[in-house]
JSON list of C-alpha atoms in Angstrom, two decimals:
[
{"chain": "Y", "resi": 1, "resn": "MET", "atom": "CA", "xyz": [0.48, -0.44, -0.35]},
{"chain": "Y", "resi": 2, "resn": "GLY", "atom": "CA", "xyz": [2.91, 2.59, 0.62]},
{"chain": "Y", "resi": 3, "resn": "PHE", "atom": "CA", "xyz": [1.51, 4.02, 3.74]},
{"chain": "Y", "resi": 4, "resn": "THR", "atom": "CA", "xyz": [4.16, 5.74, 6.31]},
{"chain": "Y", "resi": 5, "resn": "ALA", "atom": "CA", "xyz": [3.87, 6.37, 9.93]},
{"chain": "Y", "resi": 6, "resn": "MET", "atom": "CA", "xyz": [3.23, 10.20, 10.52]},
{"chain": "Y", "resi": 7, "resn": "ASN", "atom": "CA", "xyz": [3.08, 12.18, 13.76]},
{"chain": "Y", "resi": 8, "resn": "LEU", "atom": "CA", "xyz": [-0.23, 12.27, 15.42]},
{"chain": "Y", "resi": 9, "resn": "THR", "atom": "CA", "xyz": [-1.79, 15.69, 14.68]},
{"chain": "Y", "resi": 10, "resn": "ALA", "atom": "CA", "xyz": [-5.28, 14.95, 15.78]},
{"chain": "Y", "resi": 11, "resn": "THR", "atom": "CA", "xyz": [-6.23, 12.98, 18.99]},
{"chain": "Y", "resi": 12, "resn": "THR", "atom": "CA", "xyz": [-9.30, 11.56, 17.56]},
{"chain": "Y", "resi": 13, "resn": "VAL", "atom": "CA", "xyz": [-11.08, 10.48, 15.05]},
{"chain": "Y", "resi": 14, "resn": "THR", "atom": "CA", "xyz": [-14.78, 11.04, 13.76]},
{"chain": "Y", "resi": 15, "resn": "ASN", "atom": "CA", "xyz": [-17.27, 9.22, 12.23]},
{"chain": "Y", "resi": 16, "resn": "GLU", "atom": "CA", "xyz": [-19.87, 11.86, 11.42]},
{"chain": "Y", "resi": 17, "resn": "TYR", "atom": "CA", "xyz": [-22.42, 9.66, 9.03]},
{"chain": "Y", "resi": 18, "resn": "PHE", "atom": "CA", "xyz": [-25.34, 8.92, 12.29]},
{"chain": "Y", "resi": 19, "resn": "SER", "atom": "CA", "xyz": [-24.22, 11.55, 14.38]},
{"chain": "Y", "resi": 20, "resn": "ASP", "atom": "CA", "xyz": [-27.13, 14.53, 13.59]},
{"chain": "Y", "resi": 21, "resn": "THR", "atom": "CA", "xyz": [-30.44, 13.70, 16.57]},
{"chain": "Y", "resi": 22, "resn": "ASN", "atom": "CA", "xyz": [-32.26, 15.32, 13.78]},
{"chain": "Y", "resi": 23, "resn": "LYS", "atom": "CA", "xyz": [-32.62, 13.26, 10.95]},
{"chain": "Y", "resi": 24, "resn": "ASP", "atom": "CA", "xyz": [-33.59, 9.93, 10.50]},
{"chain": "Y", "resi": 25, "resn": "TYR", "atom": "CA", "xyz": [-31.55, 7.46, 8.07]},
{"chain": "Y", "resi": 26, "resn": "LEU", "atom": "CA", "xyz": [-33.20, 5.66, 5.43]},
{"chain": "Y", "resi": 27, "resn": "TYR", "atom": "CA", "xyz": [-31.77, 2.69, 3.74]},
{"chain": "Y", "resi": 28, "resn": "LYS", "atom": "CA", "xyz": [-32.73, -0.18, 0.94]},
{"chain": "Y", "resi": 29, "resn": "ALA", "atom": "CA", "xyz": [-31.13, -2.36, 2.52]},
{"chain": "Y", "resi": 30, "resn": "LYS", "atom": "CA", "xyz": [-29.47, -5.76, 1.51]},
{"chain": "Y", "resi": 31, "resn": "VAL", "atom": "CA", "xyz": [-28.98, -8.13, 4.22]},
{"chain": "Y", "resi": 32, "resn": "ASN", "atom": "CA", "xyz": [-26.73, -11.57, 2.89]},
{"chain": "Y", "resi": 33, "resn": "ILE", "atom": "CA", "xyz": [-26.37, -13.85, 6.10]},
{"chain": "Y", "resi": 34, "resn": "PHE", "atom": "CA", "xyz": [-24.68, -17.51, 5.15]},
{"chain": "Y", "resi": 35, "resn": "ASN", "atom": "CA", "xyz": [-27.11, -18.63, 2.40]},
{"chain": "Y", "resi": 36, "resn": "THR", "atom": "CA", "xyz": [-29.62, -16.39, 3.20]},
{"chain": "Y", "resi": 37, "resn": "SER", "atom": "CA", "xyz": [-30.88, -12.62, 2.09]},
{"chain": "Y", "resi": 38, "resn": "PHE", "atom": "CA", "xyz": [-33.51, -10.32, 3.11]},
{"chain": "Y", "resi": 39, "resn": "GLY", "atom": "CA", "xyz": [-34.25, -7.34, 1.79]},
{"chain": "Y", "resi": 40, "resn": "GLY", "atom": "CA", "xyz": [-35.87, -3.98, 2.89]},
{"chain": "Y", "resi": 41, "resn": "ILE", "atom": "CA", "xyz": [-35.74, -1.12, 4.94]},
{"chain": "Y", "resi": 42, "resn": "LEU", "atom": "CA", "xyz": [-32.89, 0.01, 7.48]},
{"chain": "Y", "resi": 43, "resn": "VAL", "atom": "CA", "xyz": [-33.76, 3.29, 9.46]},
{"chain": "Y", "resi": 44, "resn": "ILE", "atom": "CA", "xyz": [-31.04, 4.50, 11.62]},
{"chain": "Y", "resi": 45, "resn": "LYS", "atom": "CA", "xyz": [-31.87, 7.35, 14.06]},
{"chain": "Y", "resi": 46, "resn": "LYS", "atom": "CA", "xyz": [-29.94, 8.55, 16.60]},
{"chain": "Y", "resi": 47, "resn": "SER", "atom": "CA", "xyz": [-31.97, 9.73, 19.56]},
{"chain": "Y", "resi": 48, "resn": "ALA", "atom": "CA", "xyz": [-29.81, 11.54, 22.25]},
{"chain": "Y", "resi": 49, "resn": "ALA", "atom": "CA", "xyz": [-26.23, 12.60, 22.44]},
{"chain": "Y", "resi": 50, "resn": "ARG", "atom": "CA", "xyz": [-25.10, 8.63, 23.09]},
{"chain": "Y", "resi": 51, "resn": "ALA", "atom": "CA", "xyz": [-27.94, 7.13, 22.28]},
{"chain": "Y", "resi": 52, "resn": "HIS", "atom": "CA", "xyz": [-29.35, 4.85, 18.57]},
{"chain": "Y", "resi": 53, "resn": "ARG", "atom": "CA", "xyz": [-31.68, 3.22, 17.24]},
{"chain": "Y", "resi": 54, "resn": "ILE", "atom": "CA", "xyz": [-31.63, 0.72, 14.64]},
{"chain": "Y", "resi": 55, "resn": "VAL", "atom": "CA", "xyz": [-34.53, -1.12, 12.70]},
{"chain": "Y", "resi": 56, "resn": "PHE", "atom": "CA", "xyz": [-34.53, -3.54, 10.03]},
{"chain": "Y", "resi": 57, "resn": "THR", "atom": "CA", "xyz": [-37.99, -4.15, 8.47]},
{"chain": "Y", "resi": 58, "resn": "THR", "atom": "CA", "xyz": [-39.47, -4.97, 5.46]},
{"chain": "Y", "resi": 59, "resn": "GLU", "atom": "CA", "xyz": [-41.28, -3.25, 2.60]},
{"chain": "Y", "resi": 60, "resn": "LEU", "atom": "CA", "xyz": [-43.71, -4.94, 4.17]},
{"chain": "Y", "resi": 61, "resn": "GLY", "atom": "CA", "xyz": [-43.90, -3.09, 7.88]},
{"chain": "Y", "resi": 62, "resn": "ASN", "atom": "CA", "xyz": [-42.85, -7.07, 9.08]},
{"chain": "Y", "resi": 63, "resn": "THR", "atom": "CA", "xyz": [-39.37, -6.23, 11.50]},
{"chain": "Y", "resi": 64, "resn": "ILE", "atom": "CA", "xyz": [-36.52, -7.86, 10.22]},
{"chain": "Y", "resi": 65, "resn": "PHE", "atom": "CA", "xyz": [-34.38, -6.51, 13.92]},
{"chain": "Y", "resi": 66, "resn": "ASP", "atom": "CA", "xyz": [-34.64, -4.09, 16.37]},
{"chain": "Y", "resi": 67, "resn": "PHE", "atom": "CA", "xyz": [-31.49, -2.83, 17.72]},
{"chain": "Y", "resi": 68, "resn": "SER", "atom": "CA", "xyz": [-30.93, -0.03, 20.62]},
{"chain": "Y", "resi": 69, "resn": "ILE", "atom": "CA", "xyz": [-27.71, 0.95, 21.54]},
{"chain": "Y", "resi": 70, "resn": "VAL", "atom": "CA", "xyz": [-27.44, 3.51, 24.57]},
{"chain": "Y", "resi": 71, "resn": "ASP", "atom": "CA", "xyz": [-23.84, 3.93, 25.82]},
{"chain": "Y", "resi": 72, "resn": "GLU", "atom": "CA", "xyz": [-21.93, 0.70, 25.24]},
{"chain": "Y", "resi": 73, "resn": "GLU", "atom": "CA", "xyz": [-24.82, -1.23, 25.88]},
{"chain": "Y", "resi": 74, "resn": "PHE", "atom": "CA", "xyz": [-26.49, -3.44, 23.13]},
{"chain": "Y", "resi": 75, "resn": "LYS", "atom": "CA", "xyz": [-30.56, -3.98, 23.67]},
{"chain": "Y", "resi": 76, "resn": "ILE", "atom": "CA", "xyz": [-32.07, -6.96, 21.31]},
{"chain": "Y", "resi": 77, "resn": "ASN", "atom": "CA", "xyz": [-36.23, -4.94, 20.96]},
{"chain": "Y", "resi": 78, "resn": "ARG", "atom": "CA", "xyz": [-37.11, -7.51, 18.75]},
{"chain": "Y", "resi": 79, "resn": "ILE", "atom": "CA", "xyz": [-35.37, -9.77, 16.19]},
{"chain": "Y", "resi": 80, "resn": "LEU", "atom": "CA", "xyz": [-36.69, -12.49, 13.27]},
{"chain": "Y", "resi": 81, "resn": "LYS", "atom": "CA", "xyz": [-36.84, -16.21, 15.33]},
{"chain": "Y", "resi": 82, "resn": "GLU", "atom": "CA", "xyz": [-34.44, -17.25, 12.44]},
{"chain": "Y", "resi": 83, "resn": "LEU", "atom": "CA", "xyz": [-31.67, -14.84, 13.22]},
{"chain": "Y", "resi": 84, "resn": "ASP", "atom": "CA", "xyz": [-32.02, -15.09, 17.19]},
{"chain": "Y", "resi": 85, "resn": "ARG", "atom": "CA", "xyz": [-28.32, -16.69, 17.66]},
{"chain": "Y", "resi": 86, "resn": "LYS", "atom": "CA", "xyz": [-25.61, -15.66, 20.06]},
{"chain": "Y", "resi": 87, "resn": "ILE", "atom": "CA", "xyz": [-23.19, -15.84, 17.65]},
{"chain": "Y", "resi": 88, "resn": "LEU", "atom": "CA", "xyz": [-24.72, -14.02, 14.75]},
{"chain": "Y", "resi": 89, "resn": "LEU", "atom": "CA", "xyz": [-26.28, -11.23, 17.13]},
{"chain": "Y", "resi": 90, "resn": "ASN", "atom": "CA", "xyz": [-22.67, -10.68, 18.51]},
{"chain": "Y", "resi": 91, "resn": "ILE", "atom": "CA", "xyz": [-21.56, -9.68, 14.70]},
{"chain": "Y", "resi": 92, "resn": "LEU", "atom": "CA", "xyz": [-24.34, -7.61, 13.86]},
{"chain": "Y", "resi": 93, "resn": "GLU", "atom": "CA", "xyz": [-23.60, -5.46, 17.44]},
{"chain": "Y", "resi": 94, "resn": "LYS", "atom": "CA", "xyz": [-20.23, -5.11, 16.66]},
{"chain": "Y", "resi": 95, "resn": "ASP", "atom": "CA", "xyz": [-20.92, -4.26, 13.29]},
{"chain": "Y", "resi": 96, "resn": "PHE", "atom": "CA", "xyz": [-23.80, -1.55, 14.35]},
{"chain": "Y", "resi": 97, "resn": "LYS", "atom": "CA", "xyz": [-21.69, 0.09, 17.24]},
{"chain": "Y", "resi": 98, "resn": "THR", "atom": "CA", "xyz": [-18.54, 0.25, 14.90]},
{"chain": "Y", "resi": 99, "resn": "LEU", "atom": "CA", "xyz": [-20.81, 2.50, 12.43]},
{"chain": "Y", "resi": 100, "resn": "ILE", "atom": "CA", "xyz": [-22.74, 4.43, 14.33]},
{"chain": "Y", "resi": 101, "resn": "HIS", "atom": "CA", "xyz": [-19.03, 5.21, 16.71]},
{"chain": "Y", "resi": 102, "resn": "GLU", "atom": "CA", "xyz": [-18.20, 8.83, 16.38]},
{"chain": "Y", "resi": 103, "resn": "GLN", "atom": "CA", "xyz": [-15.57, 9.63, 18.04]},
{"chain": "Y", "resi": 104, "resn": "ALA", "atom": "CA", "xyz": [-12.54, 6.76, 19.20]},
{"chain": "Y", "resi": 105, "resn": "ILE", "atom": "CA", "xyz": [-8.37, 7.77, 20.39]},
{"chain": "Y", "resi": 106, "resn": "ILE", "atom": "CA", "xyz": [-6.23, 7.78, 17.89]},
{"chain": "Y", "resi": 107, "resn": "THR", "atom": "CA", "xyz": [-3.18, 5.42, 18.04]},
{"chain": "Y", "resi": 108, "resn": "LYS", "atom": "CA", "xyz": [-1.50, 5.75, 15.42]},
{"chain": "Y", "resi": 109, "resn": "ASN", "atom": "CA", "xyz": [-1.22, 7.66, 11.85]},
{"chain": "Y", "resi": 110, "resn": "TYR", "atom": "CA", "xyz": [-0.40, 6.74, 8.33]},
{"chain": "Y", "resi": 111, "resn": "THR", "atom": "CA", "xyz": [-0.57, 8.55, 4.73]},
{"chain": "Y", "resi": 112, "resn": "ASN", "atom": "CA", "xyz": [-0.24, 7.43, 1.65]},
{"chain": "Y", "resi": 113, "resn": "GLY", "atom": "CA", "xyz": [0.34, 11.60, 0.11]},
{"chain": "Y", "resi": 114, "resn": "ASN", "atom": "CA", "xyz": [-3.28, 10.80, -1.41]},
{"chain": "Y", "resi": 115, "resn": "ASP", "atom": "CA", "xyz": [-5.49, 8.60, 1.58]},
{"chain": "Y", "resi": 116, "resn": "GLY", "atom": "CA", "xyz": [-4.59, 9.32, 5.55]},
{"chain": "Y", "resi": 117, "resn": "ILE", "atom": "CA", "xyz": [-5.21, 6.20, 8.21]},
{"chain": "Y", "resi": 118, "resn": "ALA", "atom": "CA", "xyz": [-5.92, 6.16, 11.88]},
{"chain": "Y", "resi": 119, "resn": "ALA", "atom": "CA", "xyz": [-5.02, 3.42, 14.18]},
{"chain": "Y", "resi": 120, "resn": "THR", "atom": "CA", "xyz": [-7.82, 3.48, 16.61]},
{"chain": "Y", "resi": 121, "resn": "THR", "atom": "CA", "xyz": [-9.32, 0.81, 18.80]},
{"chain": "Y", "resi": 122, "resn": "ILE", "atom": "CA", "xyz": [-13.23, -0.42, 19.55]},
{"chain": "Y", "resi": 123, "resn": "TYR", "atom": "CA", "xyz": [-14.79, -1.65, 21.83]},
{"chain": "Y", "resi": 124, "resn": "GLY", "atom": "CA", "xyz": [-11.38, -3.74, 22.09]},
{"chain": "Y", "resi": 125, "resn": "ASN", "atom": "CA", "xyz": [-10.95, -4.71, 19.07]},
{"chain": "Y", "resi": 126, "resn": "PRO", "atom": "CA", "xyz": [-8.44, -2.81, 16.91]},
{"chain": "Y", "resi": 127, "resn": "HIS", "atom": "CA", "xyz": [-9.75, -0.76, 13.60]},
{"chain": "Y", "resi": 128, "resn": "PHE", "atom": "CA", "xyz": [-8.26, 1.57, 10.47]},
{"chain": "Y", "resi": 129, "resn": "TYR", "atom": "CA", "xyz": [-10.13, 4.75, 9.68]},
{"chain": "Y", "resi": 130, "resn": "THR", "atom": "CA", "xyz": [-9.60, 5.34, 5.94]},
{"chain": "Y", "resi": 131, "resn": "TYR", "atom": "CA", "xyz": [-9.70, 9.61, 4.68]},
{"chain": "Y", "resi": 132, "resn": "GLY", "atom": "CA", "xyz": [-9.52, 10.78, 1.22]},
{"chain": "Y", "resi": 133, "resn": "LYS", "atom": "CA", "xyz": [-10.26, 14.61, 0.96]},
{"chain": "Y", "resi": 134, "resn": "GLY", "atom": "CA", "xyz": [-11.84, 14.58, 4.57]},
{"chain": "Y", "resi": 135, "resn": "GLN", "atom": "CA", "xyz": [-14.17, 12.45, 3.97]},
{"chain": "Y", "resi": 136, "resn": "LEU", "atom": "CA", "xyz": [-14.24, 8.99, 5.93]},
{"chain": "Y", "resi": 137, "resn": "LYS", "atom": "CA", "xyz": [-14.26, 6.01, 3.04]},
{"chain": "Y", "resi": 138, "resn": "ARG", "atom": "CA", "xyz": [-13.14, 2.96, 4.67]},
{"chain": "Y", "resi": 139, "resn": "ILE", "atom": "CA", "xyz": [-12.89, 1.26, 8.90]},
{"chain": "Y", "resi": 140, "resn": "ALA", "atom": "CA", "xyz": [-11.69, -2.11, 8.56]},
{"chain": "Y", "resi": 141, "resn": "ARG", "atom": "CA", "xyz": [-11.66, -3.87, 11.81]},
{"chain": "Y", "resi": 142, "resn": "VAL", "atom": "CA", "xyz": [-8.74, -6.24, 12.00]},
{"chain": "Y", "resi": 143, "resn": "GLY", "atom": "CA", "xyz": [-7.29, -9.64, 14.30]},
{"chain": "Y", "resi": 144, "resn": "GLY", "atom": "CA", "xyz": [-4.49, -11.37, 13.99]},
{"chain": "Y", "resi": 145, "resn": "GLN", "atom": "CA", "xyz": [-2.65, -8.75, 10.99]},
{"chain": "Y", "resi": 146, "resn": "LYS", "atom": "CA", "xyz": [-5.49, -9.84, 8.62]},
{"chain": "Y", "resi": 147, "resn": "GLU", "atom": "CA", "xyz": [-8.99, -7.56, 8.00]},
{"chain": "Y", "resi": 148, "resn": "LYS", "atom": "CA", "xyz": [-11.73, -9.23, 9.27]},
{"chain": "Y", "resi": 149, "resn": "VAL", "atom": "CA", "xyz": [-14.58, -6.56, 8.85]},
{"chain": "Y", "resi": 150, "resn": "VAL", "atom": "CA", "xyz": [-14.84, -3.44, 5.48]},
{"chain": "Y", "resi": 151, "resn": "PHE", "atom": "CA", "xyz": [-17.05, -1.18, 6.19]},
{"chain": "Y", "resi": 152, "resn": "LEU", "atom": "CA", "xyz": [-16.75, 1.25, 2.24]},
{"chain": "Y", "resi": 153, "resn": "PHE", "atom": "CA", "xyz": [-18.31, 4.87, 2.91]},
{"chain": "Y", "resi": 154, "resn": "SER", "atom": "CA", "xyz": [-19.33, 5.95, -1.14]},
{"chain": "Y", "resi": 155, "resn": "GLU", "atom": "CA", "xyz": [-21.29, 8.93, -2.48]},
{"chain": "Y", "resi": 156, "resn": "ILE", "atom": "CA", "xyz": [-20.88, 11.24, -0.17]},
{"chain": "Y", "resi": 157, "resn": "SER", "atom": "CA", "xyz": [-22.95, 14.66, 1.17]},
{"chain": "Y", "resi": 158, "resn": "ASN", "atom": "CA", "xyz": [-23.59, 16.84, 3.66]},
{"chain": "Y", "resi": 159, "resn": "ASN", "atom": "CA", "xyz": [-21.51, 14.10, 6.50]},
{"chain": "Y", "resi": 160, "resn": "ILE", "atom": "CA", "xyz": [-24.39, 11.16, 4.36]},
{"chain": "Y", "resi": 161, "resn": "ALA", "atom": "CA", "xyz": [-23.07, 8.21, 3.27]},
{"chain": "Y", "resi": 162, "resn": "LYS", "atom": "CA", "xyz": [-25.26, 7.70, 0.69]},
{"chain": "Y", "resi": 163, "resn": "HIS", "atom": "CA", "xyz": [-23.88, 4.13, -0.34]},
{"chain": "Y", "resi": 164, "resn": "ILE", "atom": "CA", "xyz": [-22.30, 1.84, 2.65]},
{"chain": "Y", "resi": 165, "resn": "GLN", "atom": "CA", "xyz": [-21.28, -1.79, 1.91]},
{"chain": "Y", "resi": 166, "resn": "ILE", "atom": "CA", "xyz": [-19.89, -3.91, 5.01]},
{"chain": "Y", "resi": 167, "resn": "ASN", "atom": "CA", "xyz": [-18.65, -7.12, 3.87]},
{"chain": "Y", "resi": 168, "resn": "HIS", "atom": "CA", "xyz": [-17.02, -10.25, 6.66]},
{"chain": "Y", "resi": 169, "resn": "LYS", "atom": "CA", "xyz": [-14.28, -11.89, 5.24]},
{"chain": "Y", "resi": 170, "resn": "ASN", "atom": "CA", "xyz": [-14.30, -14.75, 7.40]},
{"chain": "Y", "resi": 171, "resn": "LEU", "atom": "CA", "xyz": [-17.83, -15.79, 6.53]},
{"chain": "Y", "resi": 172, "resn": "LYS", "atom": "CA", "xyz": [-20.60, -14.77, 4.59]},
{"chain": "Y", "resi": 173, "resn": "LEU", "atom": "CA", "xyz": [-22.00, -12.36, 5.85]},
{"chain": "Y", "resi": 174, "resn": "GLN", "atom": "CA", "xyz": [-22.58, -8.97, 3.74]},
{"chain": "Y", "resi": 175, "resn": "ILE", "atom": "CA", "xyz": [-24.72, -6.02, 4.34]},
{"chain": "Y", "resi": 176, "resn": "GLU", "atom": "CA", "xyz": [-25.43, -2.99, 1.66]},
{"chain": "Y", "resi": 177, "resn": "LEU", "atom": "CA", "xyz": [-26.82, 0.04, 2.14]},
{"chain": "Y", "resi": 178, "resn": "LYS", "atom": "CA", "xyz": [-28.17, 2.48, -0.39]},
{"chain": "Y", "resi": 179, "resn": "ALA", "atom": "CA", "xyz": [-30.38, 5.98, 1.03]},
{"chain": "Y", "resi": 180, "resn": "PHE", "atom": "CA", "xyz": [-33.29, 7.10, -0.08]},
{"chain": "Y", "resi": 181, "resn": "GLU", "atom": "CA", "xyz": [-33.47, 10.45, -1.97]}
]
């Protein structure tokens, strides 16, 4: 990749994509879990300084899952019986906590001239935030020197990522979100 270490100029890394309490973030969602595919609408709402609600429904309004994250506590309000598996819930919890996590302390900075990468730890796991032109483009959760999960943000406008992909490298789980216009 050609990245070189930089001196720390900022102490925190910021993800502003789900930070506005006055907005409901609505996405057309496609979730592929193992060999099953779910489609519908994902709504992310920031209700207070450290509180989010994440609801995924079919287009007919049936709830697939409904989670609340307050401070660092993850609460399952409702989930489809087929998805109510501890291992899957742990993965979804980590994914959504990472997706909405607004500020993290930087441990190291890197650059390749165009993009900057900030190394940080979220909920005990190492993450790398990639920025280009002042916007968050990518988050990678790593383990054992390998990428485990990659969050890709594109079509960014007014602090809203209109296209988000969450790709797991070591299991069959992908989430694709496209913002409603």
